[in-house]
XYZ file of C-alpha atoms in Angstrom:
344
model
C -15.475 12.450 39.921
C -12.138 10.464 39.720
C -14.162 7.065 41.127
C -16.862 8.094 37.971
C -13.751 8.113 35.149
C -12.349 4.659 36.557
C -15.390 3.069 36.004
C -16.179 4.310 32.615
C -12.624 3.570 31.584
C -13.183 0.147 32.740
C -16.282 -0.108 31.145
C -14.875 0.591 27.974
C -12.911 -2.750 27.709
C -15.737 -4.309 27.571
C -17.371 -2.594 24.940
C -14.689 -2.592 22.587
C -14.042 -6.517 23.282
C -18.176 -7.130 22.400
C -17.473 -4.559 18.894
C -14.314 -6.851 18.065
C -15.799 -10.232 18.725
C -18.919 -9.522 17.077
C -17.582 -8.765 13.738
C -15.323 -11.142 14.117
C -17.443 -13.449 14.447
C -19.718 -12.701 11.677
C -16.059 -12.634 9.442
C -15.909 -16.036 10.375
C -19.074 -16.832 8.056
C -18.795 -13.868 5.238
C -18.511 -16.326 2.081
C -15.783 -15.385 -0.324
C -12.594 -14.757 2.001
C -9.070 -12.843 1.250
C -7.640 -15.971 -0.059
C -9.995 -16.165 -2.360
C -10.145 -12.312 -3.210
C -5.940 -12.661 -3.346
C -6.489 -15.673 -5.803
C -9.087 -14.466 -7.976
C -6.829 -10.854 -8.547
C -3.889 -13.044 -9.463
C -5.470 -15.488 -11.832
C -6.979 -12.146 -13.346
C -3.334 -10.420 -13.291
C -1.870 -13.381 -15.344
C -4.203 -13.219 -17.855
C -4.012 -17.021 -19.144
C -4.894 -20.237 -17.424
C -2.906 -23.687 -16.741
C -2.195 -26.510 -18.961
C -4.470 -29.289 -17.806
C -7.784 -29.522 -15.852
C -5.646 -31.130 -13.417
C -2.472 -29.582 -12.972
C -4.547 -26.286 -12.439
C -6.257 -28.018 -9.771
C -3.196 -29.218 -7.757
C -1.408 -25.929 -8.261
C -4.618 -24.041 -7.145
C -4.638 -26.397 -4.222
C -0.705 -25.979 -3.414
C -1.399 -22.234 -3.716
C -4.249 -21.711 -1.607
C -2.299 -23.997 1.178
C 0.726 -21.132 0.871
C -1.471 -17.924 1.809
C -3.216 -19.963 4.191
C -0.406 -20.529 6.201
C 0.937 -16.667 5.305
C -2.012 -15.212 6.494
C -2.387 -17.246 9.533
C -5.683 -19.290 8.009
C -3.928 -22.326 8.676
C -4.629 -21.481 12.594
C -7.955 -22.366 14.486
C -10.584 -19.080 14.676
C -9.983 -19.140 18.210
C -6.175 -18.809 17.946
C -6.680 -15.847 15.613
C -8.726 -14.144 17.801
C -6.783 -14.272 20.984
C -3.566 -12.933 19.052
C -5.460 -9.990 17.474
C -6.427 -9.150 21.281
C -2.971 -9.459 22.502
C -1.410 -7.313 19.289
C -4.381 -4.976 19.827
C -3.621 -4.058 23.830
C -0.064 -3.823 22.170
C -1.637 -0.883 19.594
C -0.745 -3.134 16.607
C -2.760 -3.085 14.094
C -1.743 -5.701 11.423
C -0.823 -5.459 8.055
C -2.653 -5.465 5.363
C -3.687 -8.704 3.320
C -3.957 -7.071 0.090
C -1.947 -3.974 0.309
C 0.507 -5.562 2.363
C 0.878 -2.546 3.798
C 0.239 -1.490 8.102
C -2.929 -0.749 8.894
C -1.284 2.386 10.444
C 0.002 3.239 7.425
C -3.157 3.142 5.362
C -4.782 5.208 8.493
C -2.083 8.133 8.151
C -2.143 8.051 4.703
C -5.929 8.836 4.425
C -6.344 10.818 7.224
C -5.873 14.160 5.816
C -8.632 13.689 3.387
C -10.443 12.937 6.802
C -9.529 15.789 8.824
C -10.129 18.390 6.308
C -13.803 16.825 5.302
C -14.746 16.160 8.984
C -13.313 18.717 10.898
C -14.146 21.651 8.667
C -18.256 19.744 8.098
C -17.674 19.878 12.232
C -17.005 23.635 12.227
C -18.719 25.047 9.947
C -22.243 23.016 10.762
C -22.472 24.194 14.029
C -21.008 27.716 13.594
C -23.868 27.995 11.026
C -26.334 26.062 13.085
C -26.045 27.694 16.848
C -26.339 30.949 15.272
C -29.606 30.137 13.517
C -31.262 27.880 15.761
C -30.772 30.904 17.968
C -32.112 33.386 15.934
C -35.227 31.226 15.011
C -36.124 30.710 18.727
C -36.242 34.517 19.124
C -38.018 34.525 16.246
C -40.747 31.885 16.402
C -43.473 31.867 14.321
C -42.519 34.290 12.058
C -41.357 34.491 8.009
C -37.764 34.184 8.924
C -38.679 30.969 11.162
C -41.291 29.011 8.504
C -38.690 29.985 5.442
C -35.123 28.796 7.134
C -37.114 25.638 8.161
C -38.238 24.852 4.890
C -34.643 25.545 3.356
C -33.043 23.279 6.422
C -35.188 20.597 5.962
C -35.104 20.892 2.001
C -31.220 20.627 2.504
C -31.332 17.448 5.029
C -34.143 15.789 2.432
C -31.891 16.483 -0.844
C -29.030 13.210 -0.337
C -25.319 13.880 -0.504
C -24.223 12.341 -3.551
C -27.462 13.821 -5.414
C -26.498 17.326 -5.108
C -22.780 16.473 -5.387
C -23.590 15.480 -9.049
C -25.424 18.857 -9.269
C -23.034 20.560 -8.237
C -20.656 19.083 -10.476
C -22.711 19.586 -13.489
C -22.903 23.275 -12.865
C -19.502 24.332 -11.341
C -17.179 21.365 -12.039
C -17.169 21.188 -15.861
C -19.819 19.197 -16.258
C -21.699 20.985 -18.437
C -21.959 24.380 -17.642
C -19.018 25.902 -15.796
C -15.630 25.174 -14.654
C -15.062 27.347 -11.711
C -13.854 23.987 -9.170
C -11.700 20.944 -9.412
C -12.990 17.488 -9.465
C -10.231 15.466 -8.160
C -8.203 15.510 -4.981
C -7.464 17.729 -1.944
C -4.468 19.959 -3.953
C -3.509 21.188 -7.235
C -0.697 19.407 -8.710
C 1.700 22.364 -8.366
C 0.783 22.753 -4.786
C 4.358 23.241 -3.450
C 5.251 25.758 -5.721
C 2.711 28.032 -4.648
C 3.226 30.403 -1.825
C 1.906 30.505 1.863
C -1.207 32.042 1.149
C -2.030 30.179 -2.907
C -1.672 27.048 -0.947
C -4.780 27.950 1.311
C -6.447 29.311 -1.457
C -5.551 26.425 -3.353
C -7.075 24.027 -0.779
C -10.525 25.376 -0.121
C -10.948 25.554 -3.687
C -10.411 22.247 -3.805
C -12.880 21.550 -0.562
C -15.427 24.097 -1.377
C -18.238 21.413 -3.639
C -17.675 18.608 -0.906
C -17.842 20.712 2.194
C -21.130 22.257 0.664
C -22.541 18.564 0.171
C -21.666 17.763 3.420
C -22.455 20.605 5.438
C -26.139 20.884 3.736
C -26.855 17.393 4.941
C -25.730 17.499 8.716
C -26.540 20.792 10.164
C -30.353 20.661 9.784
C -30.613 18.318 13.576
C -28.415 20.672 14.861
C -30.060 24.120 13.951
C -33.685 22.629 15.178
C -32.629 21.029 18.448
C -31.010 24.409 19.215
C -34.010 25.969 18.402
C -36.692 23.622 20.179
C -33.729 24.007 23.180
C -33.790 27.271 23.476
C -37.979 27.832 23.077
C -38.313 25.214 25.515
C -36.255 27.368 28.042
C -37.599 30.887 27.153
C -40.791 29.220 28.561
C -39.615 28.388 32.031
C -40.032 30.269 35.416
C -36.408 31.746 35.780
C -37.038 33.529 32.640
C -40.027 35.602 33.179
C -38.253 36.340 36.510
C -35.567 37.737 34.734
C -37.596 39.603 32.802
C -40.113 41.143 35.601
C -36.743 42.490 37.050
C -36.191 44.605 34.048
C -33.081 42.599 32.094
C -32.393 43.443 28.758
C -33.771 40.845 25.709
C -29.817 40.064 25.350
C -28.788 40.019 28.906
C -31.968 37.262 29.561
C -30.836 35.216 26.450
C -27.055 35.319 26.995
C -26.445 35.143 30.534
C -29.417 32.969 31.364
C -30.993 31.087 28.692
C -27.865 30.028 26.626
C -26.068 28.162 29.783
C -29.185 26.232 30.584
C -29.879 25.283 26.568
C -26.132 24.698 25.554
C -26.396 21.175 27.916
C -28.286 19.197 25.218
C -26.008 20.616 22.294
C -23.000 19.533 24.363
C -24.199 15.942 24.341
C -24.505 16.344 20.349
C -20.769 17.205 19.866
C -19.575 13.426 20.217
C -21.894 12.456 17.762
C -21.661 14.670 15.205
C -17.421 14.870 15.923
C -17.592 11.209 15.293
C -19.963 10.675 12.557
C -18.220 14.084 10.465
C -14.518 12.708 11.152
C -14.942 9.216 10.739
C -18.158 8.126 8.964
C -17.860 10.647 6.197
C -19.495 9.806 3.075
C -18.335 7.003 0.603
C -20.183 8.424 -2.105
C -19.063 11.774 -1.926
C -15.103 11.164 -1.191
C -16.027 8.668 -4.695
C -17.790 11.605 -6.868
C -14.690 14.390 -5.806
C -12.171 11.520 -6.237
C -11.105 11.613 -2.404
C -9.286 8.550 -0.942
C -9.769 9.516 3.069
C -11.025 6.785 5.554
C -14.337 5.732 4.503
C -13.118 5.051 1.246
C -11.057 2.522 2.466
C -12.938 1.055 5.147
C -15.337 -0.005 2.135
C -12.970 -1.161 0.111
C -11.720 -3.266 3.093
C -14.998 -4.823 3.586
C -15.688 -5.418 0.164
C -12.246 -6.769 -0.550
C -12.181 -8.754 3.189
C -9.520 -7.402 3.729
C -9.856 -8.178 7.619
C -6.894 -6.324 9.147
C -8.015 -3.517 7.689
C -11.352 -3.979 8.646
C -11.135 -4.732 12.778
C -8.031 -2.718 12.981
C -10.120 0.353 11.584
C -12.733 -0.818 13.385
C -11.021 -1.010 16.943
C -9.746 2.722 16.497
C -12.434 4.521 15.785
C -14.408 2.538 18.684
C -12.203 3.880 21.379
C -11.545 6.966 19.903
C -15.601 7.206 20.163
C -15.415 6.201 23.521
C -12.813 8.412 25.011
C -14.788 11.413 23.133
C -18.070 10.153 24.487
C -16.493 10.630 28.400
C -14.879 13.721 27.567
C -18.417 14.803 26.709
C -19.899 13.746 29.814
C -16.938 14.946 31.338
C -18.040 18.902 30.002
C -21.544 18.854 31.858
C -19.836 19.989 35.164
C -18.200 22.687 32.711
C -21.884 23.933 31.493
C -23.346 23.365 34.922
C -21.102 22.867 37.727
C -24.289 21.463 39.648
C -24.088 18.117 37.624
C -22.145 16.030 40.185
C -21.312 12.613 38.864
C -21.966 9.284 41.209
C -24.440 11.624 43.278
C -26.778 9.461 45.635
C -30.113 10.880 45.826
C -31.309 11.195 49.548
């Protein structure tokens, strides 16, 4: 077991060094850098131009020399690279070109917005979706299974941001009621409001993008459960069961559910990942949330490069380490999984 760990920790070094020097790489070639994205938003924030064709020029020129050399532009690609390895092993992140801000910083700042959209899309999805992939298995074939497939599937089909704006015509003032807010995670007068308003306070906020969200990711979940779970009602073991006079429950609990919750346990770093991390631009846009996929888009638009691979080199070893403590829960599920076995 220990032997397995070492080598997937070492394993990961590579992986993040081939994420880091693949997009930076393809940085190196992205037309329209920060300088010029730093330039452009200060000739636009002074609102008039130079005297002279050029004087402009030379000033232009004089200027573009200064945040080359701020920025560390004035240093060969190579250079760059190997000192964004070295402050990497060192957990630095940078600072920001245009927010001049650390890319820590920016991370914490956003990552409430995160954690409540992820974690709780996490939750609920697969509270809802365990539960019903179960019950449809049991249930194959019949009304309840045809009519909760065509819902799931008309949920995964409708996108995000489509029924966000629904959502927000009907319940968000759009045009017909005003029962939710539209912008942010908290009222204004949040921290005036007791212990239980302020929990109130937030899931009213959270209720329109959690239901966008949650609609869209649980539908892979609820049918893998489901095709999981027929697949193993099927098999030998189970009839045995049966023929020895177990209850419906006692079969499907203490024998089918071990065997079919292996597969759903090498979902969770997927689905951990992509809710926490990946969670939708477009809807943290419409509900006027700034969390972390906001900003990585705005990074990448604006090349705003620390931003960018510092984000970037995060969430690809936070992925990792998940991804091992998934593999890590098979002998949890099934003690018989033995890691580094040799077949004989």
């Amino acid at each position: 077991m220990w032997l397995y760990i070492l080598k997937r920790i070492a394993l990961m070094v590579p992986t993040l060094l081939g994420a880091l020097t693949i997009t930076f790489v393809v940085m190196q070639f992205v037309p329209g850098g920060p300088i010029e994205q730093i330039m452009a938003e200060q000739s636009a924030g002074a609102g008039g131009e130079t005297s002279g064709y050029k004087a402009g020029r030379d000033l232009d020129k004089k200027q573009r020399e200064e945040l080359m050399k701020l920025y560390g532009f004035d240093k060969p690609a190579y250079v760059r690279y190997f000192e964004m390895l070295a402050s990497f092993a060192r957990f630095d992140l940078g600072r920001s070109f245009l927010q001049n801000k650390d890319v820590w910083t920016l991370i914490k700042d956003k990552l409430p917005v995160s954690i409540s959209l992820g974690l709780w899309t996490f939750f609920i999805s697969y509270l809802i979706s365990i539960p019903l992939g179960v019950a449809k298995a049991v249930r194959e074939g019949s009304r309840f299974d045809t009519l909760t497939t065509f819902f799931v599937l008309l949920g995964y089909a409708i996108p995000g941001f489509v029924l966000g704006v629904l959502l927000i015509v009907l319940f968000a003032g759009g045009s017909f009621l005003e029962w939710f807010p539209l912008r942010g995670l908290t009222s204004d007068h949040w921290a005036e409001l007791s212990a239980w308003g302020k929990v109130k306070d937030y899931f009213w906020h959270l209720t329109l993008p959690l239901i966008c969200l949650v609609i869209h990711s649980f539908a892979v979940v609820t049918l893998l459960t489901k095709n999981t779970f027929v697949e193993e009602v099927r098999k030998q073991y189970v009839l045995v069961a049966r023929s020895k006079g177990l209850s419906q429950e006692r079969v499907l609990y203490k024998h089918i559910f071990r065997n079919a919750l292996i597969p759903l346990v090498t979902g969770f770093p997927a689905a951990f990942i992509g809710a926490f991390f990946a969670g939708s631009v477009l809807i943290e846009t419409l509900f006027s949330l700034d969390g972390l996929g906001l900003l990585s888009f705005e990074s990448i638009v604006r090349r705003d490069y620390p931003v960018v691979l510092g984000s970037l080199y995060l969430f690809t070893l936070i992925a990792l380490v998940v991804k091992l403590a998934s593999d890590l829960l098979y002998t949890v599920v099934d003690p018989r999984v033995q890691f580094g076995a040799v077949a004989r």
